Amino acid sequence: MADLEAALSVALQGAKGPGALVPVLQRLQGELGYLPGPALEEVARRLGIPPARVFGVATFYSQFSLKPKGKHLVRVCLGTACHVRGAPQILAELSRQLEVGEDGLSRDGLVSLEEVRCLGACALGPVVVVDGEYWGRMTPAKVTQLVRALRERGKGEA
Amino acid sequence: MRLRGPEELAELRERVGRGPPLTVAVCGGTGCRAFGAEAVLSTLRREIDRAGLSGDIGVKMTGCHGFCERGPIVVVRPQGLFYPGLKPEHVPRLVESLRRDRLMEELLYVDPVSGRRIAREEEVPFYQGQQRVVLAANGHLDPTSIQDYIATGGYAALAKALQMPPEEVIEEIKRSGLRGRGGAGFPTGRKWEFCRAAPGQKKYVICNADEGDPGAYMDRSVLEGNPHSVIEGMLIGAYAIGADEGYVYVRAEYPLAVKHLRTAITQAEELGLLGENILGSGFSFRLHVFEGAGAFVCGEETALLASIEGRRGQPRPRPPFPAQKGLWGRPTNINNVETWANVPHIIARGADWFRSLGTEGSPGTKIFSLTGKVRNTGLVEVPMGITLREIIFGIGGGPPEGKAFKAVQIGGPSGGCLPEELLDLPVDYESLTGAGAMMGSGGMVVLDEDACMVDMARFFLEFTQAESCGQCPPCRLGTKRMLEILTRITEGRGREGDLEVLEELGWGVKEASLCALGGTAPNPVLSTLRYFRAEYQAHLEGRCPARACRALITYRIDEEICVGCGACAKVCPQGAISGEPGQPHRITVELCIRCGACLAACPKGAIRVA
């Protein structure tokens, strides 16, 4: 896998010892979009850390994903301020309209739906971040707009 | 250019101090950016250029001004003219008004309480009740410019500290009475003293910027808006303790804070304010940024250390404390962002000045993020000892839409919910803990009559249960069982004796857990049981008094009020609403998923929830 080799060399550049593990995994995920098992085994070998420990770290932190993600990332803030302003309804609506399964992917595989705990944009609550773009003061009606916009984007790219 | 001594720093300050006579400051906090601040900034630059005023009017993007509710915030200095909610299309008029030295009356802030137009920032009630120390420079500085920071006195406290013996620096911090702003409130000076006294050549200082409490974002705003103040605080601490290396452990969810911090570190290195032989003092210090990978428990200091060492973020028993055995087994001092940012002010202005703010036991100011059901969402810096009422109603303007105040949730998932009767409680470490809440990192979420307290308790427990690292059984199993009971209750399947079991489990988890995550996780449950027990009781009887728990409510349309406009039917995702145009509509209860879309869409207020 040439891609994997290139990603590994970016991720491991200048990395030494066990203390480098978290930043290495962050860079690797930045390159590949997720952390495939063979890549984790390579990281373990090259950093001289037992694979069990690498997998332990990769599964402990919520930032890391061992499965590929959708093309678009929709993150719903479930922080307290968003919660009291109706975030659970927004999440439920998004999940229903996008037909999101157990794996967090929409049925068409285009969208990953994630829950986050506070983005610190409480004044915008309930807030949803779509590929880095903030959608503030969400309502169930705005969810319908958002889903339509995502589907349009999906069509444009297909 | 490297500054070789304090004189060269003072010379640089002289040189960079002169700017254009007028400056338009656009808030660049995450909230204001989401409201479109960047478009306002670029339009401003273009229009000022076009008017040929670039020499007279400076434009800068500053850190968070705190009044996030009204973004994007624009302030014209030195007059302090305050234009909230400015849009790019307003910019040409703004530039014209500046050229003619006029006010743009129609774009000024209107106080929702008095209905008055207010021209100047300092007269806005949201700011009037505040006393800003840590946040003082936020709306003034361009956080990506070290010159800006130096021009307003930045790094003078470092220069001063480097001329004092380290012990004296510690003594000054001890005398100031500064306590950890991350939550527990441990005296900062004593923490430094332990670390200095610990045997060992190699020592570390760490800034804990793993701000995980939902609803709290002051640390992010300080890092985004004034990163040099944190770096300067850490430099002073490192000098006092005898550390030569440090880390800022920052949440990966805060990309702008990471970016500004990295820029600031590079700038400080270029000027020789970080690195070898700082300002010719012989003191050397290197600073790294470590991005967290998303684990709430890493706010706990031993878990944070494990994370930097490349392990799972699991806490370990203390002692040994990090001051004795910390990062890589070396003595390590960990303080939170706001604590570090207070340090330069204390050294520059003295411990007595600091003690003149706040209360005897809790001196200084504290930043709260006031969020939830409150008119003025934003960051509020107030002297300790001010009452909750002054913050929530005086500065925050109370709940919007005439709703009744119900409770305030303080201290995040480790804190508690306090009812209206306690609104006159002074805000300091001891009072809050005594009432069953906690200072925590300073999240303050206002709840109005629509909030269900059982649901709030379940919400927080769901959070802590998911974030429990799973290492010690009381926390791992206890929070799980408590969550199961709370979920049952909110779904209308509560049983006799549930509340007693919740209390017993809660105290057990508190007493027996290894770290503060488990030690405080039951607080939201225990405090709501203490102050809102009747609401739990109602759920056991099949009612949710706040009409928030979906399993316990139904939606219907009041046919007397409905005008048959069809707005509800159009938004209903289930197609559960039917009716002829102009005739009262109906909800088919079996199809209704109680999403609330119709409630939000109805222009007449005809949707009833019971």
PDB file of N, CA and C in Angstrom, chain B residues 413 457-458 460-487 502 505-510 513 515-525:
ATOM      1  N   PRO B 413     -20.457  19.067  34.676  1.00  0.00           N
ATOM      2  CA  PRO B 413     -20.899  17.748  35.118  1.00  0.00           C
ATOM      3  C   PRO B 413     -20.484  17.431  36.556  1.00  0.00           C
ATOM      4  N   ALA B 457     -30.395  16.029  35.232  1.00  0.00           N
ATOM      5  CA  ALA B 457     -29.554  15.095  35.987  1.00  0.00           C
ATOM      6  C   ALA B 457     -29.146  13.924  35.092  1.00  0.00           C
ATOM      7  N   ARG B 458     -30.105  13.431  34.315  1.00  0.00           N
ATOM      8  CA  ARG B 458     -29.813  12.319  33.412  1.00  0.00           C
ATOM      9  C   ARG B 458     -28.790  12.743  32.355  1.00  0.00           C
ATOM     10  N   PHE B 460     -26.409  15.005  32.550  1.00  0.00           N
ATOM     11  CA  PHE B 460     -25.038  15.071  33.073  1.00  0.00           C
ATOM     12  C   PHE B 460     -24.478  13.695  33.367  1.00  0.00           C
ATOM     13  N   LEU B 461     -25.349  12.827  33.872  1.00  0.00           N
ATOM     14  CA  LEU B 461     -24.848  11.503  34.189  1.00  0.00           C
ATOM     15  C   LEU B 461     -24.510  10.723  32.924  1.00  0.00           C
ATOM     16  N   GLU B 462     -25.279  10.946  31.883  1.00  0.00           N
ATOM     17  CA  GLU B 462     -24.986  10.319  30.609  1.00  0.00           C
ATOM     18  C   GLU B 462     -23.587  10.740  30.146  1.00  0.00           C
ATOM     19  N   PHE B 463     -23.303  12.016  30.371  1.00  0.00           N
ATOM     20  CA  PHE B 463     -21.990  12.557  30.012  1.00  0.00           C
ATOM     21  C   PHE B 463     -20.885  11.893  30.829  1.00  0.00           C
ATOM     22  N   THR B 464     -20.995  11.936  32.148  1.00  0.00           N
ATOM     23  CA  THR B 464     -19.911  11.406  32.980  1.00  0.00           C
ATOM     24  C   THR B 464     -19.791   9.893  32.821  1.00  0.00           C
ATOM     25  N   GLN B 465     -20.936   9.239  32.641  1.00  0.00           N
ATOM     26  CA  GLN B 465     -20.881   7.784  32.461  1.00  0.00           C
ATOM     27  C   GLN B 465     -20.102   7.448  31.188  1.00  0.00           C
ATOM     28  N   ALA B 466     -20.359   8.218  30.121  1.00  0.00           N
ATOM     29  CA  ALA B 466     -19.659   7.962  28.862  1.00  0.00           C
ATOM     30  C   ALA B 466     -18.175   8.320  28.969  1.00  0.00           C
ATOM     31  N   GLU B 467     -17.855   9.304  29.804  1.00  0.00           N
ATOM     32  CA  GLU B 467     -16.474   9.765  29.907  1.00  0.00           C
ATOM     33  C   GLU B 467     -15.684   9.063  31.004  1.00  0.00           C
ATOM     34  N   SER B 468     -16.358   8.254  31.807  1.00  0.00           N
ATOM     35  CA  SER B 468     -15.655   7.497  32.837  1.00  0.00           C
ATOM     36  C   SER B 468     -14.584   6.656  32.149  1.00  0.00           C
ATOM     37  N   CYS B 469     -13.366   6.664  32.687  1.00  0.00           N
ATOM     38  CA  CYS B 469     -12.294   5.966  31.984  1.00  0.00           C
ATOM     39  C   CYS B 469     -12.418   4.456  32.152  1.00  0.00           C
ATOM     40  N   GLY B 470     -13.256   4.025  33.099  1.00  0.00           N
ATOM     41  CA  GLY B 470     -13.527   2.605  33.227  1.00  0.00           C
ATOM     42  C   GLY B 470     -12.557   1.859  34.120  1.00  0.00           C
ATOM     43  N   GLN B 471     -11.674   2.611  34.754  1.00  0.00           N
ATOM     44  CA  GLN B 471     -10.628   1.945  35.525  1.00  0.00           C
ATOM     45  C   GLN B 471     -11.133   1.475  36.890  1.00  0.00           C
ATOM     46  N   CYS B 472     -11.824   2.363  37.628  1.00  0.00           N
ATOM     47  CA  CYS B 472     -12.251   1.946  38.967  1.00  0.00           C
ATOM     48  C   CYS B 472     -13.744   1.625  38.981  1.00  0.00           C
ATOM     49  N   PRO B 473     -14.111   0.507  39.614  1.00  0.00           N
ATOM     50  CA  PRO B 473     -15.501   0.033  39.579  1.00  0.00           C
ATOM     51  C   PRO B 473     -16.550   1.007  40.132  1.00  0.00           C
ATOM     52  N   PRO B 474     -16.285   1.733  41.216  1.00  0.00           N
ATOM     53  CA  PRO B 474     -17.373   2.597  41.707  1.00  0.00           C
ATOM     54  C   PRO B 474     -17.863   3.562  40.630  1.00  0.00           C
ATOM     55  N   CYS B 475     -16.941   4.144  39.901  1.00  0.00           N
ATOM     56  CA  CYS B 475     -17.305   5.099  38.869  1.00  0.00           C
ATOM     57  C   CYS B 475     -17.880   4.377  37.655  1.00  0.00           C
ATOM     58  N   ARG B 476     -17.204   3.328  37.212  1.00  0.00           N
ATOM     59  CA  ARG B 476     -17.627   2.629  35.994  1.00  0.00           C
ATOM     60  C   ARG B 476     -19.011   2.014  36.156  1.00  0.00           C
ATOM     61  N   LEU B 477     -19.224   1.297  37.271  1.00  0.00           N
ATOM     62  CA  LEU B 477     -20.502   0.601  37.452  1.00  0.00           C
ATOM     63  C   LEU B 477     -21.550   1.506  38.083  1.00  0.00           C
ATOM     64  N   GLY B 478     -21.106   2.313  39.038  1.00  0.00           N
ATOM     65  CA  GLY B 478     -22.059   3.167  39.759  1.00  0.00           C
ATOM     66  C   GLY B 478     -22.753   4.153  38.844  1.00  0.00           C
ATOM     67  N   THR B 479     -21.973   4.830  37.992  1.00  0.00           N
ATOM     68  CA  THR B 479     -22.604   5.822  37.117  1.00  0.00           C
ATOM     69  C   THR B 479     -23.528   5.133  36.113  1.00  0.00           C
ATOM     70  N   LYS B 480     -23.158   3.934  35.691  1.00  0.00           N
ATOM     71  CA  LYS B 480     -23.979   3.170  34.754  1.00  0.00           C
ATOM     72  C   LYS B 480     -25.344   2.843  35.373  1.00  0.00           C
ATOM     73  N   ARG B 481     -25.296   2.322  36.592  1.00  0.00           N
ATOM     74  CA  ARG B 481     -26.557   1.962  37.262  1.00  0.00           C
ATOM     75  C   ARG B 481     -27.410   3.205  37.514  1.00  0.00           C
ATOM     76  N   MET B 482     -26.767   4.281  37.934  1.00  0.00           N
ATOM     77  CA  MET B 482     -27.526   5.509  38.202  1.00  0.00           C
ATOM     78  C   MET B 482     -28.185   6.014  36.920  1.00  0.00           C
ATOM     79  N   LEU B 483     -27.443   5.939  35.828  1.00  0.00           N
ATOM     80  CA  LEU B 483     -27.994   6.392  34.548  1.00  0.00           C
ATOM     81  C   LEU B 483     -29.195   5.539  34.138  1.00  0.00           C
ATOM     82  N   GLU B 484     -29.084   4.236  34.373  1.00  0.00           N
ATOM     83  CA  GLU B 484     -30.213   3.358  34.033  1.00  0.00           C
ATOM     84  C   GLU B 484     -31.474   3.759  34.795  1.00  0.00           C
ATOM     85  N   ILE B 485     -31.288   4.038  36.083  1.00  0.00           N
ATOM     86  CA  ILE B 485     -32.454   4.420  36.896  1.00  0.00           C
ATOM     87  C   ILE B 485     -33.039   5.746  36.409  1.00  0.00           C
ATOM     88  N   LEU B 486     -32.151   6.717  36.169  1.00  0.00           N
ATOM     89  CA  LEU B 486     -32.632   8.033  35.727  1.00  0.00           C
ATOM     90  C   LEU B 486     -33.337   7.936  34.376  1.00  0.00           C
ATOM     91  N   THR B 487     -32.805   7.114  33.490  1.00  0.00           N
ATOM     92  CA  THR B 487     -33.428   6.958  32.172  1.00  0.00           C
ATOM     93  C   THR B 487     -34.821   6.358  32.329  1.00  0.00           C
ATOM     94  N   LEU B 502     -30.897   5.866  44.241  1.00  0.00           N
ATOM     95  CA  LEU B 502     -30.060   6.869  43.579  1.00  0.00           C
ATOM     96  C   LEU B 502     -29.168   7.577  44.585  1.00  0.00           C
ATOM     97  N   LEU B 505     -26.469   5.129  45.936  1.00  0.00           N
ATOM     98  CA  LEU B 505     -25.434   4.912  44.922  1.00  0.00           C
ATOM     99  C   LEU B 505     -24.581   6.168  44.750  1.00  0.00           C
ATOM    100  N   GLY B 506     -25.265   7.311  44.720  1.00  0.00           N
ATOM    101  CA  GLY B 506     -24.569   8.586  44.510  1.00  0.00           C
ATOM    102  C   GLY B 506     -23.493   8.806  45.559  1.00  0.00           C
ATOM    103  N   TRP B 507     -23.858   8.632  46.814  1.00  0.00           N
ATOM    104  CA  TRP B 507     -22.861   8.843  47.870  1.00  0.00           C
ATOM    105  C   TRP B 507     -21.752   7.810  47.782  1.00  0.00           C
ATOM    106  N   GLY B 508     -22.119   6.582  47.416  1.00  0.00           N
ATOM    107  CA  GLY B 508     -21.108   5.536  47.272  1.00  0.00           C
ATOM    108  C   GLY B 508     -20.089   5.882  46.197  1.00  0.00           C
ATOM    109  N   VAL B 509     -20.586   6.321  45.037  1.00  0.00           N
ATOM    110  CA  VAL B 509     -19.683   6.680  43.935  1.00  0.00           C
ATOM    111  C   VAL B 509     -18.786   7.844  44.350  1.00  0.00           C
ATOM    112  N   LYS B 510     -19.372   8.818  45.027  1.00  0.00           N
ATOM    113  CA  LYS B 510     -18.607   9.985  45.474  1.00  0.00           C
ATOM    114  C   LYS B 510     -17.463   9.594  46.401  1.00  0.00           C
ATOM    115  N   SER B 513     -14.745   6.581  44.530  1.00  0.00           N
ATOM    116  CA  SER B 513     -14.066   6.665  43.242  1.00  0.00           C
ATOM    117  C   SER B 513     -12.620   7.131  43.403  1.00  0.00           C
ATOM    118  N   CYS B 515     -10.772   9.142  41.272  1.00  0.00           N
ATOM    119  CA  CYS B 515     -10.420  10.526  40.947  1.00  0.00           C
ATOM    120  C   CYS B 515     -11.644  11.427  41.045  1.00  0.00           C
ATOM    121  N   ALA B 516     -11.417  12.695  40.736  1.00  0.00           N
ATOM    122  CA  ALA B 516     -12.467  13.692  40.884  1.00  0.00           C
ATOM    123  C   ALA B 516     -13.607  13.499  39.898  1.00  0.00           C
ATOM    124  N   LEU B 517     -13.372  12.819  38.783  1.00  0.00           N
ATOM    125  CA  LEU B 517     -14.478  12.612  37.842  1.00  0.00           C
ATOM    126  C   LEU B 517     -15.592  11.815  38.533  1.00  0.00           C
ATOM    127  N   GLY B 518     -15.235  10.678  39.092  1.00  0.00           N
ATOM    128  CA  GLY B 518     -16.217   9.882  39.824  1.00  0.00           C
ATOM    129  C   GLY B 518     -16.625  10.568  41.118  1.00  0.00           C
ATOM    130  N   GLY B 519     -15.671  11.242  41.744  1.00  0.00           N
ATOM    131  CA  GLY B 519     -15.921  11.894  43.025  1.00  0.00           C
ATOM    132  C   GLY B 519     -16.950  13.006  42.948  1.00  0.00           C
ATOM    133  N   THR B 520     -17.161  13.532  41.757  1.00  0.00           N
ATOM    134  CA  THR B 520     -18.130  14.624  41.618  1.00  0.00           C
ATOM    135  C   THR B 520     -19.275  14.266  40.677  1.00  0.00           C
ATOM    136  N   ALA B 521     -19.165  13.147  39.966  1.00  0.00           N
ATOM    137  CA  ALA B 521     -20.188  12.790  38.973  1.00  0.00           C
ATOM    138  C   ALA B 521     -21.610  12.775  39.536  1.00  0.00           C
ATOM    139  N   PRO B 522     -21.804  12.296  40.774  1.00  0.00           N
ATOM    140  CA  PRO B 522     -23.190  12.270  41.282  1.00  0.00           C
ATOM    141  C   PRO B 522     -23.742  13.648  41.674  1.00  0.00           C
ATOM    142  N   ASN B 523     -22.915  14.687  41.715  1.00  0.00           N
ATOM    143  CA  ASN B 523     -23.388  15.995  42.192  1.00  0.00           C
ATOM    144  C   ASN B 523     -24.661  16.489  41.509  1.00  0.00           C
ATOM    145  N   PRO B 524     -24.741  16.428  40.166  1.00  0.00           N
ATOM    146  CA  PRO B 524     -25.978  16.924  39.548  1.00  0.00           C
ATOM    147  C   PRO B 524     -27.212  16.145  40.004  1.00  0.00           C
ATOM    148  N   VAL B 525     -27.048  14.847  40.259  1.00  0.00           N
ATOM    149  CA  VAL B 525     -28.180  14.041  40.708  1.00  0.00           C
ATOM    150  C   VAL B 525     -28.520  14.379  42.159  1.00  0.00           C
TER     151      VAL B 525
END
